[in-house]
Short mmCIF file of C-alpha atoms in Angstrom, two decimals:
data_model
loop_
_atom_site.label_atom_id
_atom_site.label_comp_id
_atom_site.label_asym_id
_atom_site.label_seq_id
_atom_site.Cartn_x
_atom_site.Cartn_y
_atom_site.Cartn_z
CA MET A 1228 0.00 0.00 0.00
CA GLU A 1229 1.55 3.27 -1.18
CA LEU A 1230 0.71 6.32 0.93
CA THR A 1231 0.15 9.77 -0.54
CA GLU A 1232 2.09 12.72 0.89
CA HIS A 1233 -1.00 13.80 2.84
CA GLN A 1234 -1.46 10.30 4.26
CA LYS A 1235 2.25 10.13 5.21
CA ALA A 1236 1.96 13.44 7.06
CA LEU A 1237 -1.11 12.21 8.96
CA PHE A 1238 0.65 8.90 9.73
CA ASP A 1239 3.80 10.64 10.99
CA ASP A 1240 1.72 12.67 13.48
CA LEU A 1241 0.72 9.45 15.28
CA THR A 1242 2.54 7.60 18.05
CA LYS A 1243 3.93 4.14 17.25
CA LEU A 1244 0.98 2.49 19.06
CA GLN A 1245 -1.50 4.69 17.18
CA GLN A 1246 0.24 3.95 13.85
CA LYS A 1247 0.10 0.18 14.33
CA PHE A 1248 -3.47 0.36 15.64
CA ALA A 1249 -4.65 2.52 12.71
CA LEU A 1250 -3.02 0.20 10.17
CA GLY A 1251 -4.74 -2.77 11.82
CA ILE A 1252 -8.12 -1.02 11.56
CA VAL A 1253 -7.47 -0.14 7.89
CA LYS A 1254 -6.61 -3.81 7.21
CA GLY A 1255 -10.00 -4.81 8.63
CA LEU A 1256 -9.12 -5.98 12.13
CA SER A 1257 -11.55 -5.46 14.98
CA GLN A 1258 -10.67 -2.70 17.45
CA ILE A 1259 -9.53 -5.20 20.09
CA ASP A 1260 -7.43 -7.21 17.62
CA ALA A 1261 -5.89 -4.04 16.18
CA TYR A 1262 -5.04 -2.88 19.71
CA LYS A 1263 -3.45 -6.22 20.64
CA GLN A 1264 -1.52 -6.42 17.34
CA ALA A 1265 -0.26 -2.88 17.89
CA GLY A 1266 1.30 -3.99 21.17
CA GLY A 1267 -1.28 -2.57 23.57
CA LYS A 1268 -0.60 -3.50 27.20
CA ALA A 1269 -4.18 -4.30 28.32
CA LYS A 1270 -4.64 -7.94 29.37
CA LYS A 1271 -8.45 -8.20 29.53
CA ASP A 1272 -10.69 -7.77 26.48
CA GLU A 1273 -12.83 -5.18 28.30
CA THR A 1274 -9.76 -3.06 29.03
CA ALA A 1275 -8.43 -3.56 25.50
CA SER A 1276 -11.80 -2.48 24.10
CA ALA A 1277 -11.81 0.68 26.23
CA CYS A 1278 -8.23 1.51 25.23
CA ALA A 1279 -8.98 0.86 21.55
CA SER A 1280 -12.04 3.11 21.70
CA GLU A 1281 -9.96 5.85 23.29
CA ILE A 1282 -7.34 5.60 20.53
CA LEU A 1283 -10.04 5.56 17.87
CA THR A 1284 -11.59 8.79 19.18
CA ASN A 1285 -8.26 10.61 18.86
CA PRO A 1286 -8.76 13.20 16.08
CA LYS A 1287 -5.37 12.45 14.49
CA VAL A 1288 -6.04 8.69 14.40
CA LYS A 1289 -9.54 9.26 13.07
CA ALA A 1290 -8.24 11.63 10.35
CA PHE A 1291 -5.68 9.06 9.16
CA ILE A 1292 -8.19 6.18 9.13
CA ASP A 1293 -10.81 8.30 7.33
CA GLU A 1294 -8.26 9.33 4.69
CA MET A 1295 -7.19 5.71 4.14
CA ASN A 1296 -10.81 4.51 3.92
CA LYS A 1297 -11.64 7.28 1.44
CA GLU A 1298 -8.76 6.07 -0.75
CA ALA A 1299 -9.91 2.43 -0.46
CA ILE A 1300 -13.46 3.32 -1.49
CA SER A 1301 -12.15 5.36 -4.42
CA ASP A 1302 -10.05 2.40 -5.58
CA ALA A 1303 -12.97 -0.01 -5.21
CA VAL A 1304 -15.33 1.95 -7.46
CA MET A 1305 -14.82 1.58 -11.19
CA SER A 1306 -14.18 4.87 -12.94
CA ARG A 1307 -16.04 5.92 -16.07
CA GLN A 1308 -12.85 5.42 -18.07
CA GLU A 1309 -12.41 1.88 -16.70
CA ALA A 1310 -16.01 1.06 -17.60
CA LEU A 1311 -15.52 2.38 -21.13
CA GLU A 1312 -12.31 0.36 -21.54
CA ARG A 1313 -13.89 -2.85 -20.20
CA LEU A 1314 -16.95 -2.46 -22.45
CA SER A 1315 -14.69 -1.74 -25.43
CA LEU A 1316 -12.76 -4.97 -24.79
CA MET A 1317 -16.01 -6.93 -24.59
CA ALA A 1318 -17.29 -5.34 -27.79
CA ARG A 1319 -14.07 -6.19 -29.65
CA ALA A 1320 -13.54 -9.67 -28.21
CA SER A 1321 -13.35 -12.47 -30.72
CA LEU A 1322 -13.46 -16.15 -29.94
CA HIS A 1323 -10.78 -16.73 -32.61
CA GLU A 1324 -8.35 -14.54 -30.65
CA MET A 1325 -8.71 -16.75 -27.57
CA VAL A 1326 -9.28 -20.22 -28.99
CA GLU A 1327 -7.57 -22.43 -31.57
CA PHE A 1328 -9.82 -24.79 -33.53
CA SER A 1329 -8.49 -28.00 -35.01
CA GLU A 1330 -9.43 -31.29 -36.62
CA ALA A 1331 -7.64 -34.58 -36.11
CA GLU A 1332 -8.06 -37.96 -37.73
CA CYS A 1333 -8.66 -40.47 -34.97
CA GLY A 1334 -9.16 -43.68 -36.93
CA THR A 1335 -11.47 -45.09 -39.58
CA ASP A 1336 -15.03 -46.32 -39.62
CA ASP A 1337 -16.19 -49.78 -40.78
CA ASN A 1338 -16.06 -48.67 -44.42
CA GLY A 1339 -12.49 -47.38 -44.14
CA ASN A 1340 -13.51 -43.72 -44.14
CA PRO A 1341 -11.51 -41.49 -41.80
CA ILE A 1342 -13.16 -40.39 -38.55
CA ILE A 1343 -12.47 -36.72 -38.00
CA GLN A 1344 -12.54 -35.36 -34.47
CA ALA A 1345 -13.06 -31.60 -34.16
CA GLY A 1346 -11.54 -29.88 -31.17
CA TRP A 1347 -10.50 -26.61 -29.72
CA ARG A 1348 -8.22 -25.32 -27.00
CA PHE A 1349 -7.42 -22.00 -25.43
CA LYS A 1350 -4.42 -20.30 -26.95
CA ASN A 1351 -1.45 -19.86 -24.66
CA SER A 1352 -2.99 -18.38 -21.51
CA ALA A 1353 0.15 -16.34 -20.84
CA LEU A 1354 -0.60 -14.42 -24.03
CA GLN A 1355 -4.25 -13.82 -23.14
CA SER A 1356 -5.15 -10.45 -21.70
CA ALA A 1357 -7.34 -10.37 -18.62
CA GLY A 1358 -9.66 -8.01 -20.48
CA ALA A 1359 -10.14 -10.45 -23.34
CA LEU A 1360 -10.83 -13.30 -20.94
CA SER A 1361 -13.39 -11.16 -19.10
CA ALA A 1362 -15.43 -11.21 -22.32
CA ILE A 1363 -16.26 -14.85 -21.55
CA SER A 1364 -19.65 -14.97 -19.88
CA GLU A 1365 -20.03 -18.72 -19.59
CA LEU A 1366 -17.76 -21.76 -19.75
CA THR A 1367 -19.52 -25.06 -19.11
CA ALA A 1368 -18.70 -28.72 -19.50
CA GLY A 1369 -21.53 -31.03 -20.49
CA LYS A 1370 -22.24 -34.26 -22.30
CA ARG A 1371 -21.60 -32.52 -25.64
CA GLY A 1372 -18.21 -31.26 -24.49
CA ILE A 1373 -17.09 -27.87 -23.32
CA SER A 1374 -19.22 -24.89 -24.28
CA ILE A 1375 -17.94 -21.32 -24.32
CA LYS A 1376 -20.15 -18.24 -24.54
CA LEU A 1377 -19.04 -14.61 -24.83
CA HIS A 1378 -20.86 -11.53 -23.60
CA ASP A 1379 -22.99 -10.01 -26.33
CA PRO A 1380 -20.78 -7.51 -28.22
CA LYS A 1381 -23.86 -5.65 -29.50
CA ALA A 1382 -25.02 -5.10 -25.92
CA ALA A 1383 -21.55 -3.81 -25.00
CA ILE A 1384 -21.60 -1.44 -27.97
CA LYS A 1385 -25.09 -0.26 -26.97
CA GLN A 1386 -23.88 0.46 -23.43
CA LEU A 1387 -20.87 2.32 -24.82
CA ALA A 1388 -23.17 4.39 -27.02
CA ASP A 1389 -25.35 5.25 -24.02
CA LEU A 1390 -22.34 6.19 -21.85
CA GLN A 1391 -20.81 8.31 -24.61
CA GLY A 1392 -24.06 10.05 -25.49
CA TRP A 1393 -24.10 8.75 -29.08
CA GLU A 1394 -27.82 8.09 -29.01
CA PRO A 1395 -30.01 10.81 -30.50
CA PRO A 1396 -32.28 12.55 -28.02
CA LYS A 1397 -35.49 10.70 -27.28
CA GLU A 1398 -38.76 12.34 -28.30
CA SER A 1399 -40.49 14.04 -25.40
CA LYS A 1400 -44.06 15.23 -25.25
CA LEU A 1401 -45.14 18.03 -22.97
CA THR A 1402 -48.73 18.79 -22.09
CA ILE A 1403 -49.59 22.09 -20.42
CA THR A 1404 -52.89 22.73 -18.75
CA ALA A 1405 -53.34 26.47 -18.33
CA THR A 1406 -55.80 27.92 -15.87
CA LYS A 1407 -55.51 31.33 -17.52
CA PRO A 1408 -55.59 32.27 -21.18
CA LEU A 1409 -52.12 32.40 -22.75
CA SER A 1410 -52.61 36.11 -23.50
CA GLU A 1411 -52.71 36.78 -19.74
CA LEU A 1412 -49.65 34.63 -19.04
CA PHE A 1413 -47.52 36.28 -21.72
CA GLU A 1414 -48.51 39.92 -21.65
CA ASP A 1415 -46.43 42.32 -23.64
CA ASP A 1416 -44.28 44.48 -21.32
CA ASP A 1417 -44.45 47.44 -23.73
CA ALA A 1418 -48.14 48.08 -23.03
#
């Protein structure tokens, strides 16, 4: 976890116990566990809880934790740009870019005709981008073999169009019920 300059300044204002406690809270530990991990001296859970609560109410500790949580929430939410990029990858995804199709002769039938077995396999997974693989919506194994289904590229393109504002404006109808004649509502100011 890389701290911003502001976060570093807030962190440096804390005591060692407060620093370790705050990092424990940010990592998702309970108050008591964060206090114990930080090296708090309380032996009983009730005392540890009281000490942890006291540390947590310290304005400097609270400011650091709030700043770290704000950053975590920001990282967790997909940005508009990320959404556009992900949808673009789904719209452009092609099964032929991810899968190799092949046929192999696996013997002959009773009449001596070759039996051809069709198959497919994923191309080298090290060469596959995570974005391309995210275009796969379903991968199932059944009695007819393995089935692969991609997200609908037309739906991805439609969502991109909506997000980018490519759609023409929708027709809107407006009905006005006036209680006064329009001539009274829009009188000429020159009169």
